[in-house]
Coordinates of C-alpha atoms in Angstrom, one line a residue:
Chain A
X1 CA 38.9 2.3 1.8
X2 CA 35.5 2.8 3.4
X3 CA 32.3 2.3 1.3
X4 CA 30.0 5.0 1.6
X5 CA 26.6 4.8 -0.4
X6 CA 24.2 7.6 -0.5
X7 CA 20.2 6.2 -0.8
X8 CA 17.3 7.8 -1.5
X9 CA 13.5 6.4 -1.0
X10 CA 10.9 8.7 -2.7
X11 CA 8.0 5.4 -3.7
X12 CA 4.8 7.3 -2.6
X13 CA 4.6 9.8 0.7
X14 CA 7.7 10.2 2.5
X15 CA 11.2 11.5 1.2
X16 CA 14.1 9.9 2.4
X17 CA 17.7 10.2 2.5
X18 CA 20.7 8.0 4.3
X19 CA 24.7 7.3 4.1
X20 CA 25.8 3.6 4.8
X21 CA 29.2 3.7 5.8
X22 CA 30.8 -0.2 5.7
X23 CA 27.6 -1.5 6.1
X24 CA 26.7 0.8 8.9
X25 CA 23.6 2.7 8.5
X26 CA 25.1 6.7 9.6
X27 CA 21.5 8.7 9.4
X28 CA 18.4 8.2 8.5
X29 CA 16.6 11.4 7.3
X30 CA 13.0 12.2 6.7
X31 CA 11.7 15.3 5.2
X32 CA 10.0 16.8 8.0
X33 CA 9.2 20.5 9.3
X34 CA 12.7 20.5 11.1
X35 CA 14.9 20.0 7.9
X36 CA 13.0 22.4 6.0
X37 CA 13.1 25.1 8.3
X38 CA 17.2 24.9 8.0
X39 CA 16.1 26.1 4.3
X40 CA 13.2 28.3 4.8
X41 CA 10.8 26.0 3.2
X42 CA 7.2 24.2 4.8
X43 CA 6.0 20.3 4.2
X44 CA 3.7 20.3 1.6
X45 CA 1.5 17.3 1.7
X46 CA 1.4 14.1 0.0
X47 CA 2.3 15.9 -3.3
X48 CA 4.9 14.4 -5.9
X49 CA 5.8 18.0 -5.9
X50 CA 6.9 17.9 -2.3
X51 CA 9.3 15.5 -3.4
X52 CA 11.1 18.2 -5.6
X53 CA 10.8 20.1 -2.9
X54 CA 12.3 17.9 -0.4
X55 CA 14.8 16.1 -2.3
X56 CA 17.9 18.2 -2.0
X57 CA 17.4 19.8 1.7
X58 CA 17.2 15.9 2.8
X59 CA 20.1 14.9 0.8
X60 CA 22.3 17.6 2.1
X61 CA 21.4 16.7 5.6
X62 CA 22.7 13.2 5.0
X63 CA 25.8 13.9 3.9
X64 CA 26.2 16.8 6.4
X65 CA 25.1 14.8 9.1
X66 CA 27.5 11.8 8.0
X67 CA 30.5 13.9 8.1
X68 CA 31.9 13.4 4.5
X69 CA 32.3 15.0 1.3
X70 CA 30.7 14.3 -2.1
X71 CA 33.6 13.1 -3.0
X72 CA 33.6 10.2 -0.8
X73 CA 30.6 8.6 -1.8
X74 CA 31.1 5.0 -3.5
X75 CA 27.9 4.7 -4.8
X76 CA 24.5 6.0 -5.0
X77 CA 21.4 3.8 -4.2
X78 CA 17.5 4.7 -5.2
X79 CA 14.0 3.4 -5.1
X80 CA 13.4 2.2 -8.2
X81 CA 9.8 0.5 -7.7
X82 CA 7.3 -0.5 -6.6
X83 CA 5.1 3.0 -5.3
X84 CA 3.5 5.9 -7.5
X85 CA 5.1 6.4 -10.6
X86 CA 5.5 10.6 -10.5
X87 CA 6.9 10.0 -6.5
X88 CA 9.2 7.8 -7.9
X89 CA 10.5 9.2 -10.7
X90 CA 11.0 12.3 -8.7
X91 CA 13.7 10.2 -6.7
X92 CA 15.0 8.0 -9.6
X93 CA 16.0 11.1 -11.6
X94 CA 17.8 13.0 -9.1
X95 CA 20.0 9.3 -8.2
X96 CA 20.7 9.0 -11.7
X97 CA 22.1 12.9 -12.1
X98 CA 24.1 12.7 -8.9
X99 CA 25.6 9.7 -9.6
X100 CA 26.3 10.9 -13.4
X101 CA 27.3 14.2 -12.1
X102 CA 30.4 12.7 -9.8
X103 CA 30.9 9.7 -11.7
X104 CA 29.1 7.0 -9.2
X105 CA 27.9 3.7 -9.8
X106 CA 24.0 3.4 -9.8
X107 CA 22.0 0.9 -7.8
X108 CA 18.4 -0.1 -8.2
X109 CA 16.7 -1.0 -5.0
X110 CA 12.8 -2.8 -5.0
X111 CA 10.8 -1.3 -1.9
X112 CA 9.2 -3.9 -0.6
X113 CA 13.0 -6.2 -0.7
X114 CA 14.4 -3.3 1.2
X115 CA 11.2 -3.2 3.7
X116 CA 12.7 -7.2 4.7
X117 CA 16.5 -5.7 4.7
X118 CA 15.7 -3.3 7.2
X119 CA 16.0 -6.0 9.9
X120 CA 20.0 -6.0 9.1
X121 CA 20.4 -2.5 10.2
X122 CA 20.8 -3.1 13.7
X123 CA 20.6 -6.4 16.4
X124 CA 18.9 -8.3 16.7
X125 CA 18.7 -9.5 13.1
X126 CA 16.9 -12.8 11.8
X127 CA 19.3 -15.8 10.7
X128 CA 18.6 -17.5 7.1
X129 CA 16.2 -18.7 6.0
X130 CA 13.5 -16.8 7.8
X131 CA 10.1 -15.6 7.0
X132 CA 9.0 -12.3 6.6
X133 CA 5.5 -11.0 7.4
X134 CA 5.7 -7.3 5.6
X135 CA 2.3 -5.5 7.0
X136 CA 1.5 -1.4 5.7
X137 CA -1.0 0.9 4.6
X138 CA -0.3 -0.4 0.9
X139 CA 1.0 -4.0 1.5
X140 CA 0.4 -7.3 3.1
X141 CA 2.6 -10.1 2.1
X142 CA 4.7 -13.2 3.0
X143 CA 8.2 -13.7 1.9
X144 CA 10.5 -16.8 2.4
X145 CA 13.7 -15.5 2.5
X146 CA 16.8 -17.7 1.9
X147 CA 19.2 -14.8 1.3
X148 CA 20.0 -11.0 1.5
X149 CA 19.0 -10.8 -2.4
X150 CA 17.3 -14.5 -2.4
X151 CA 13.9 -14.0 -1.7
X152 CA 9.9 -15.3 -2.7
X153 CA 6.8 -13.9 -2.1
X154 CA 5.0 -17.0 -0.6
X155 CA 1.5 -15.3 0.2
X156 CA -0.2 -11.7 -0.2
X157 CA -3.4 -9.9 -0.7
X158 CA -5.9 -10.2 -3.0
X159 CA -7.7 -7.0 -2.4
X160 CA -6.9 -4.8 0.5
X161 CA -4.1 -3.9 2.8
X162 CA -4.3 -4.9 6.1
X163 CA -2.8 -1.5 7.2
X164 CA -6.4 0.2 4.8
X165 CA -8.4 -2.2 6.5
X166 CA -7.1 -0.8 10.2
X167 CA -7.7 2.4 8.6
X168 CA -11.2 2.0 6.6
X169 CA -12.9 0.5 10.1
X170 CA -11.4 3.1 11.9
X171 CA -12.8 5.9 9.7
X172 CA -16.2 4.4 10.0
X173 CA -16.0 4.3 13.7
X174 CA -15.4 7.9 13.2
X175 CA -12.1 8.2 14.1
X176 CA -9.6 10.6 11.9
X177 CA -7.6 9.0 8.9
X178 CA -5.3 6.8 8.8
X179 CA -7.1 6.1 12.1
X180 CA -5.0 2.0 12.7
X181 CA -2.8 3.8 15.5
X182 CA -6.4 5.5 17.2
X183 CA -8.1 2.3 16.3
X184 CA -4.8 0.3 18.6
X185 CA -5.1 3.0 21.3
X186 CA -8.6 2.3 22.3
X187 CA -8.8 -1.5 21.5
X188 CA -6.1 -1.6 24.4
X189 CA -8.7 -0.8 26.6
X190 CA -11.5 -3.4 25.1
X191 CA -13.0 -6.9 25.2
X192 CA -11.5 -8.4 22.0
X193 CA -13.9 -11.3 22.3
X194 CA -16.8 -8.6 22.9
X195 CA -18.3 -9.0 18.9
X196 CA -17.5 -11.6 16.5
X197 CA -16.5 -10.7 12.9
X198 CA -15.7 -12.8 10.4
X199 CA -11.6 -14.5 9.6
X200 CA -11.7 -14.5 5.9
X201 CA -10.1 -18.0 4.9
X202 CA -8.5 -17.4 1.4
X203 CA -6.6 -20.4 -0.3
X204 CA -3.1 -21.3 0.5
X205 CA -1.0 -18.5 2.3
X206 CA -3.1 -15.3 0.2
X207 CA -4.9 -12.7 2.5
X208 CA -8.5 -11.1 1.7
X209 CA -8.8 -7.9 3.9
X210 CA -12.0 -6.5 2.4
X211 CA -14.6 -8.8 4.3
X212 CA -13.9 -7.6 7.4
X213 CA -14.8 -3.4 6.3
X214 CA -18.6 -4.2 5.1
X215 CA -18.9 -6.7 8.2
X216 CA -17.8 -3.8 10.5
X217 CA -20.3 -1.8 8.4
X218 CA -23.9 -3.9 8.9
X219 CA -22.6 -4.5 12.5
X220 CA -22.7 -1.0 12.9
X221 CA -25.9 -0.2 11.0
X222 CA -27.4 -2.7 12.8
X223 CA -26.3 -2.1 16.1
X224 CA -27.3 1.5 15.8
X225 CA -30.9 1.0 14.8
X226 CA -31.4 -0.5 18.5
X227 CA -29.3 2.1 20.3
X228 CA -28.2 5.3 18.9
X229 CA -25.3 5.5 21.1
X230 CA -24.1 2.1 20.5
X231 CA -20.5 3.6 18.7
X232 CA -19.7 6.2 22.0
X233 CA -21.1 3.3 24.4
X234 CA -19.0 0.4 23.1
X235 CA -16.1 2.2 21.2
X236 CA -13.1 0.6 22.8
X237 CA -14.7 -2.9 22.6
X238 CA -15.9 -2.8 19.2
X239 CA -12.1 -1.6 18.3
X240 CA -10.6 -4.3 20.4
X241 CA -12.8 -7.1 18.4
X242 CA -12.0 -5.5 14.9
X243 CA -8.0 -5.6 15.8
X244 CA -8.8 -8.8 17.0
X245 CA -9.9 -10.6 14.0
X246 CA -7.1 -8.6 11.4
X247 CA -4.6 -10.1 13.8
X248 CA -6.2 -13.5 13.7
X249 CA -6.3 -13.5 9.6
X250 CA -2.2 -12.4 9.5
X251 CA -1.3 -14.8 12.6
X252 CA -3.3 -17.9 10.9
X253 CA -1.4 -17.5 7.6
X254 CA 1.9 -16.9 9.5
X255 CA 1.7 -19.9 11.5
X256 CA 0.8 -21.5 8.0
X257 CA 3.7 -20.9 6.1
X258 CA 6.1 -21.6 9.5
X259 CA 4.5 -24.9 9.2
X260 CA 4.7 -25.2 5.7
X261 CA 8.1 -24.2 5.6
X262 CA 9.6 -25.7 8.8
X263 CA 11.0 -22.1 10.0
X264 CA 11.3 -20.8 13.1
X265 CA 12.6 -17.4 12.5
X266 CA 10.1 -14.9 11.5
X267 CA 10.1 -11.2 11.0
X268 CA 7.8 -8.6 10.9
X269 CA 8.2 -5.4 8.4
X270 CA 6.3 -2.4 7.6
X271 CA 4.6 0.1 9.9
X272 CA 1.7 -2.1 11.1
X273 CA 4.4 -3.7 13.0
X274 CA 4.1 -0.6 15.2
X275 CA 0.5 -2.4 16.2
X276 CA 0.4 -2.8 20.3
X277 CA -1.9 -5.8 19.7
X278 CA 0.3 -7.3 17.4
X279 CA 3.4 -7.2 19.0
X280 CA 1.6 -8.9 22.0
X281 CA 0.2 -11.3 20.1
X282 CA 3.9 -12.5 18.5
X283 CA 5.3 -12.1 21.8
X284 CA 2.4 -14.5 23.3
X285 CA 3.3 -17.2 20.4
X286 CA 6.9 -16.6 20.3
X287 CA 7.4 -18.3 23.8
X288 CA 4.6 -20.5 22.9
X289 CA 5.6 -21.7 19.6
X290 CA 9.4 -21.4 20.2
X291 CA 9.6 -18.8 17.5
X292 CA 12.0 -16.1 17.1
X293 CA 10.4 -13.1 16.4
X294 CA 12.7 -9.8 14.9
X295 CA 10.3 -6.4 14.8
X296 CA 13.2 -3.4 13.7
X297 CA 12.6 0.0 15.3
X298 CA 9.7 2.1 14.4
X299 CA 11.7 4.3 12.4
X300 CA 13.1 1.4 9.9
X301 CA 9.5 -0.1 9.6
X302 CA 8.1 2.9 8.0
X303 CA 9.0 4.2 4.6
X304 CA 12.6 5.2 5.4
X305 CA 16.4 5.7 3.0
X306 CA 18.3 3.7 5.8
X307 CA 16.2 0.3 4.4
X308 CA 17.2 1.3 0.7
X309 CA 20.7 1.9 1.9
X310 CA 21.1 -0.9 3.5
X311 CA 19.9 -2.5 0.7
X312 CA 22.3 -0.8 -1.6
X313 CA 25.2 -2.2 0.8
X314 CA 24.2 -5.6 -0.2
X315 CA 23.6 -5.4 -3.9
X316 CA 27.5 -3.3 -3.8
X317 CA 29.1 -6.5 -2.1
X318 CA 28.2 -8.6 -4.7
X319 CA 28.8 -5.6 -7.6
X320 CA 25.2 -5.7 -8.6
X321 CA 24.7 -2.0 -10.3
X322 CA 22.3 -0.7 -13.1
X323 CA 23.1 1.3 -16.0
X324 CA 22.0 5.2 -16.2
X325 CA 18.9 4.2 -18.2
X326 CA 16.8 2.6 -16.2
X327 CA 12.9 3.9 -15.3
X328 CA 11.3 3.8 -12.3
X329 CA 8.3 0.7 -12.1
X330 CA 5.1 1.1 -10.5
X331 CA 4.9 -2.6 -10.3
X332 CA 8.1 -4.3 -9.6
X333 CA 8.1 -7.9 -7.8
X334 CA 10.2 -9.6 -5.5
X335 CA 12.6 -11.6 -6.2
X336 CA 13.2 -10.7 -10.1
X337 CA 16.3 -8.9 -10.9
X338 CA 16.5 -7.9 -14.1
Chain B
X1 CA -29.1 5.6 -17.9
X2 CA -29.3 1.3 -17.4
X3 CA -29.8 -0.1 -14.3
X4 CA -29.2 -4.0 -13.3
X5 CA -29.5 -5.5 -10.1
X6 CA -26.8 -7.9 -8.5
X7 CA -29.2 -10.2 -6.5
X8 CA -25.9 -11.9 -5.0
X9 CA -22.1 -11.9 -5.5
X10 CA -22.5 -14.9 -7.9
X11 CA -23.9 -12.5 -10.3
X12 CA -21.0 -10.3 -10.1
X13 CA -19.8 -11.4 -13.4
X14 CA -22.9 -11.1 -15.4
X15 CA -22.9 -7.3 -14.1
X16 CA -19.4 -6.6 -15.1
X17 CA -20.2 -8.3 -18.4
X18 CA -23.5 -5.7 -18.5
X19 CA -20.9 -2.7 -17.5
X20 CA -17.8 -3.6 -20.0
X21 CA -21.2 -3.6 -22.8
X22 CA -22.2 -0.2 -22.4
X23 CA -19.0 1.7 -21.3
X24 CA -15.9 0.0 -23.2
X25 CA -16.4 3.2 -26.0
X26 CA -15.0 5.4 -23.1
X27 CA -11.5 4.9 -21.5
X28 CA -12.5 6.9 -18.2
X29 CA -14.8 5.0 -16.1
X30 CA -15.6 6.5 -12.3
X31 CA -17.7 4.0 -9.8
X32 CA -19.5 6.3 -7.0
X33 CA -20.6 4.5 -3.8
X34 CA -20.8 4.5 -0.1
X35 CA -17.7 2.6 1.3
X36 CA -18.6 -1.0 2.0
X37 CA -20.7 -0.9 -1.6
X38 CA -18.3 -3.0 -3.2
X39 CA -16.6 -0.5 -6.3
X40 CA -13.1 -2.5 -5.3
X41 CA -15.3 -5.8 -6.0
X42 CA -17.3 -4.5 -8.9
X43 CA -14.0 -3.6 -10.7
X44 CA -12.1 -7.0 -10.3
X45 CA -15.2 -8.3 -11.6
X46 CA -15.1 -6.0 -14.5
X47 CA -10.9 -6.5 -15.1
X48 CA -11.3 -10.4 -14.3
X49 CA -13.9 -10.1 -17.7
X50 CA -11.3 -7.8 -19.5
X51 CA -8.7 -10.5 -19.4
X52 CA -6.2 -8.8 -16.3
X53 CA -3.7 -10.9 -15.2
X54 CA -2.6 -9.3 -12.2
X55 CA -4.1 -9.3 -8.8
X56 CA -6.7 -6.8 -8.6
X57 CA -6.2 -5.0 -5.2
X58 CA -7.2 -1.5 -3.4
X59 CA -4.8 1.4 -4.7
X60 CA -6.2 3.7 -1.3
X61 CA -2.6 4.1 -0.4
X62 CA -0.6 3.7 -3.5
X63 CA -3.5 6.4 -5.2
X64 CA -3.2 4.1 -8.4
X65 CA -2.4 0.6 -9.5
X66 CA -1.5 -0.3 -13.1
X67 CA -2.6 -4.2 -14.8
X68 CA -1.7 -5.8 -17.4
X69 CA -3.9 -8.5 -19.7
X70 CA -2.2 -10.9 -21.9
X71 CA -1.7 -9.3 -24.6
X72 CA 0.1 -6.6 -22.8
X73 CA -2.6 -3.7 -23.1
X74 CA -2.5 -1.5 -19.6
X75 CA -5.3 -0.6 -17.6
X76 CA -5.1 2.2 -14.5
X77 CA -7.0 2.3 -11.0
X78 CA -7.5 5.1 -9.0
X79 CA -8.9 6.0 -5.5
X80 CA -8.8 9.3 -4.3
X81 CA -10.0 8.2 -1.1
X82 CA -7.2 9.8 0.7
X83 CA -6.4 13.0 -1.7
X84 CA -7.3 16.1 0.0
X85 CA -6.5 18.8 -2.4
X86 CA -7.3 19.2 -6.3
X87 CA -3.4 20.0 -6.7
X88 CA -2.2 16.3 -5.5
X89 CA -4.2 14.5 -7.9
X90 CA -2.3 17.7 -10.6
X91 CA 0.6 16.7 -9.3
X92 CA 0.5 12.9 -9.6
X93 CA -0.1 13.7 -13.4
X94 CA -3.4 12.0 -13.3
X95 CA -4.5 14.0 -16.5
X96 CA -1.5 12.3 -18.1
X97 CA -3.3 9.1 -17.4
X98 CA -6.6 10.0 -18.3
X99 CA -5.4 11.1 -21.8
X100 CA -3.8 7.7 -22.8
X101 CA -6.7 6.3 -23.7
X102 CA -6.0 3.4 -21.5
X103 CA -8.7 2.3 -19.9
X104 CA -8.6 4.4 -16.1
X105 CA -11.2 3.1 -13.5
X106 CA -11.5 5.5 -10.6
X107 CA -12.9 5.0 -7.0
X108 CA -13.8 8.2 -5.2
X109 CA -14.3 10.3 -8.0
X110 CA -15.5 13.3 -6.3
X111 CA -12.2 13.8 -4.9
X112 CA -11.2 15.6 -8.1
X113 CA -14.3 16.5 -10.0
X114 CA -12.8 19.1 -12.1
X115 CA -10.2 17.0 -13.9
X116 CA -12.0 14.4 -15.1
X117 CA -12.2 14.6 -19.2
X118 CA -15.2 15.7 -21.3
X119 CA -16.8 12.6 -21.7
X120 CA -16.6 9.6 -19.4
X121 CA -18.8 6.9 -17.6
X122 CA -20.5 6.7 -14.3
X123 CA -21.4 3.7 -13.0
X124 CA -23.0 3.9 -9.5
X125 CA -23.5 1.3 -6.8
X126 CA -26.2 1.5 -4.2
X127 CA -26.9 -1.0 -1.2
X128 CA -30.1 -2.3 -2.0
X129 CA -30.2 -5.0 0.8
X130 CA -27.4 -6.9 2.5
X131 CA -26.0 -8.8 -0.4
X132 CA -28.2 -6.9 -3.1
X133 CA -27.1 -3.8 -5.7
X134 CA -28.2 -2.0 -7.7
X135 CA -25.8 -0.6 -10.4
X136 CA -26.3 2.3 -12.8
X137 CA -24.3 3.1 -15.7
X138 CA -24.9 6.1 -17.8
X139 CA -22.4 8.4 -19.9
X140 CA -21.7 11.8 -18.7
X141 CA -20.9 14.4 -21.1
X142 CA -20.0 17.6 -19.8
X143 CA -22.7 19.1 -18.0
X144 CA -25.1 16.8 -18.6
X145 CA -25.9 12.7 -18.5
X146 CA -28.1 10.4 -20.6

């Protein structure tokens, strides 16, 4: 009989719904102006009321668009943690009544595992052990991971994201928020050794992001007392140096803990991974290194349901479920299953 | 209003210390300053001195972070940064979390003026010179400070 799990990913902006089918991930749908207009509705923004809203039109498109019936669901999967506790309850409350409802088995899924899972939706995927680099607006960390549901966080953040950091530098080049993707479009056409700033060098394999945004700051403030046009004149450079330096700070710790570790295989989560500058600079130590470097698709790196489903899939093979009771957690590590 | 000046970051604890002093009577605490003034600093200074456990770390994208000190007790920490409308912040139940008389420390308070309660705290951070700051704490009541 064929397996098919319903997920649902609602941690902080983006609702999400997907069907795994046999370990196949069938769709992988996003609220977005397109499914709401099938019900007459608009995308409200960054709300935990738009998840209400979106819940059930993005639902109903993934079982639509899977070609199957309620009835043939197996099981139904759900963020439980970590992300904003009204977002997530939001998602955790409708799993729980659905699978009531038609009689389903319940599975708990933590974000940031599923995030590292995501590489197992399509080739090429990583070979155990590997180690993950997970890189977003609201995380930075390192994970050794030995197996699908065996995993470690070996390094992280002490203060910001590297993904705010992209965004907080941008911002105070004047570019719009979340400006990292602006921020990657001009530093293509820069001098990445045009300014210096400063590689934070935190202990072990932790990352300190928060350096780098005051840095950019005096550089500015000083730069513009001597020319007034210094940000317009030098924009593309000044970008190119900043992405320069974030990408030095995540590379030195990721060579680290390869070292450390004696691992070869190492993957890349979350959307920063959708960074032109560092993709080239993985590519450019891959070959030289010998590493083998997995990035998924755009579309699996950000917040997405086919990374929870997929997740789901694994935690079903090994009948891993939670009981109807459970709450959602802000916080929830890796690597603890309760 | 009290003012103290942070002559360097290796004072950063003395200054928490100074802060916890005058505001622990109030659970709401809001820290205004430019970005790049150090409010993320200042409060893992200030929960480092309250006895969190947990990593103290930016909530711009998350909106808010919840710690823990040993003996369980939980703290919130906010940044509106990235809100853009009065509703979101409504909607996030952040009144919920003001109310609990948790302690709540907020970054970018001006994002949502009009929910904060009756009485809470304002301590402000200004760039006096590179690595200098001076902080101001004084309790606001509504409509009016001291």
């Amino acid at each position: 009989m064929t397996v098919n799990i319903l997920a649902i990913e609602s941690s902080c902006d983006e609702t999400s719904a997907s069907v795994i089918s046999d370990g196949k991930v069938l769709n992988n749908i996003i609220a977005t102006q397109s499914v709401h207009e099938k019900y007459g509705g608009v995308v409200p923004e960054l709300a935990s009321r738009a998840h209400q809203q979106h819940l059930i039109p993005v639902v109903h498109e993934a079982i639509t668009n899977a070609g199957i019936s309620k009835s043939e669901l197996s099981a139904v999967g759900f963020t439980r943690g970590p992300g904003l506790m009204g977002a997530l309850l939001v998602g955790g409350s409708f799993a729980k009544s659905f699978a009531f409802s038609l009689d389903l088995p319940l599975i708990e899924v933590n974000h940031m595992e599923a995030h590292i899972l995501a590489h197992f939706i399509e080739d090429p995927r990583p070979s155990f052990p590997f180690i993950c680099l997970t890189v977003s607006g609201g995380h930075t960390q390192l994970v050794l991971v030995r197996d699908y549901l065996d995993m470690e966080v070996i390094g992280e953040t002490l203060d910001d994201a590297v993904g705010e950091a992209f965004d907080k530098t941008a911002k105070l080049l004047g570019l719009p928020y979340p400006g990292g993707p602006f921020l990657d479009r001009l530093a293509q056409e820069g001098d990445p050794k045009a300014f210096d700033f400063p590689v934070s060098s935190m202990k072990e394999l932790n990352f300190s992001f928060s350096g780098i945004k005051t840095a950019v700051l005096y550089f500015l403030r000083e730069k513009l007392r001597e020319d007034a046009h210094f940000v317009e004149n030098r924009k593309a450079d000044i970008c190119a140096s900043v992405q320069h330096a974030l990408i030095e700070m995540l590379l030195i710790k990721l060579k680290k803990a390869v070292k450390t570790f004696g691992i070869t295989e190492v993957a890349i989560a979350g959307g920063v991974s959708a960074n032109r500058g560092l993709r080239d600079a993985l590519s450019v130590l891959s070959q030289r290194l010998g590493w083998n470097v997995y990035i998924p698709r755009l579309e699996y790196c950000t917040d997405n349901a086919a990374m929870i489903a997929m997740a789901a899939h694994f935690k079903y093979e090994k009948g891993i479920f939670c009981p109807l009771d459970v709450s959602p957690l802000a916080k929830m590590k890796i690597g603890i299953h309760e | 209003m009290k003012k103290i000046r942070c002559n360097h970051l290796d004072q950063i604890s003395e200054c928490a210390k100074f802060v916890i002093d005058l505001s622990r009577h109030s659970p709401v605490w809001v820290f205004q300053g430019a970005m790049g003034a150090g409010k993320t600093t200042l409060i893992k200074a200030i929960a480092s001195e309250m006895g969190v456990v947990d990593i103290v770390h930016s909530p711009t994208y998350g909106l808010v972070n919840e710690y823990e000190d040993l003996k369980g007790n939980s703290y919130y920490h906010f940044d509106f940064y990235r809100i853009e409308d009065l509703m979101e912040a409504v909607d996030m139940g952040v009144e919920e979390y003001f109310d609990s008389g948790k302690y709540c420390w907020i970054e970018w308070p001006e994002k949502i003026e009009g929910l904060l309660p009756e009485e809470f705290m304002k301590i402000s951070i200004r760039e006096v010179d590179r690595d200098i700051r001076e902080i101001c704490i004084m309790k606001q009541t509504n409509g009016g400070s001291k």
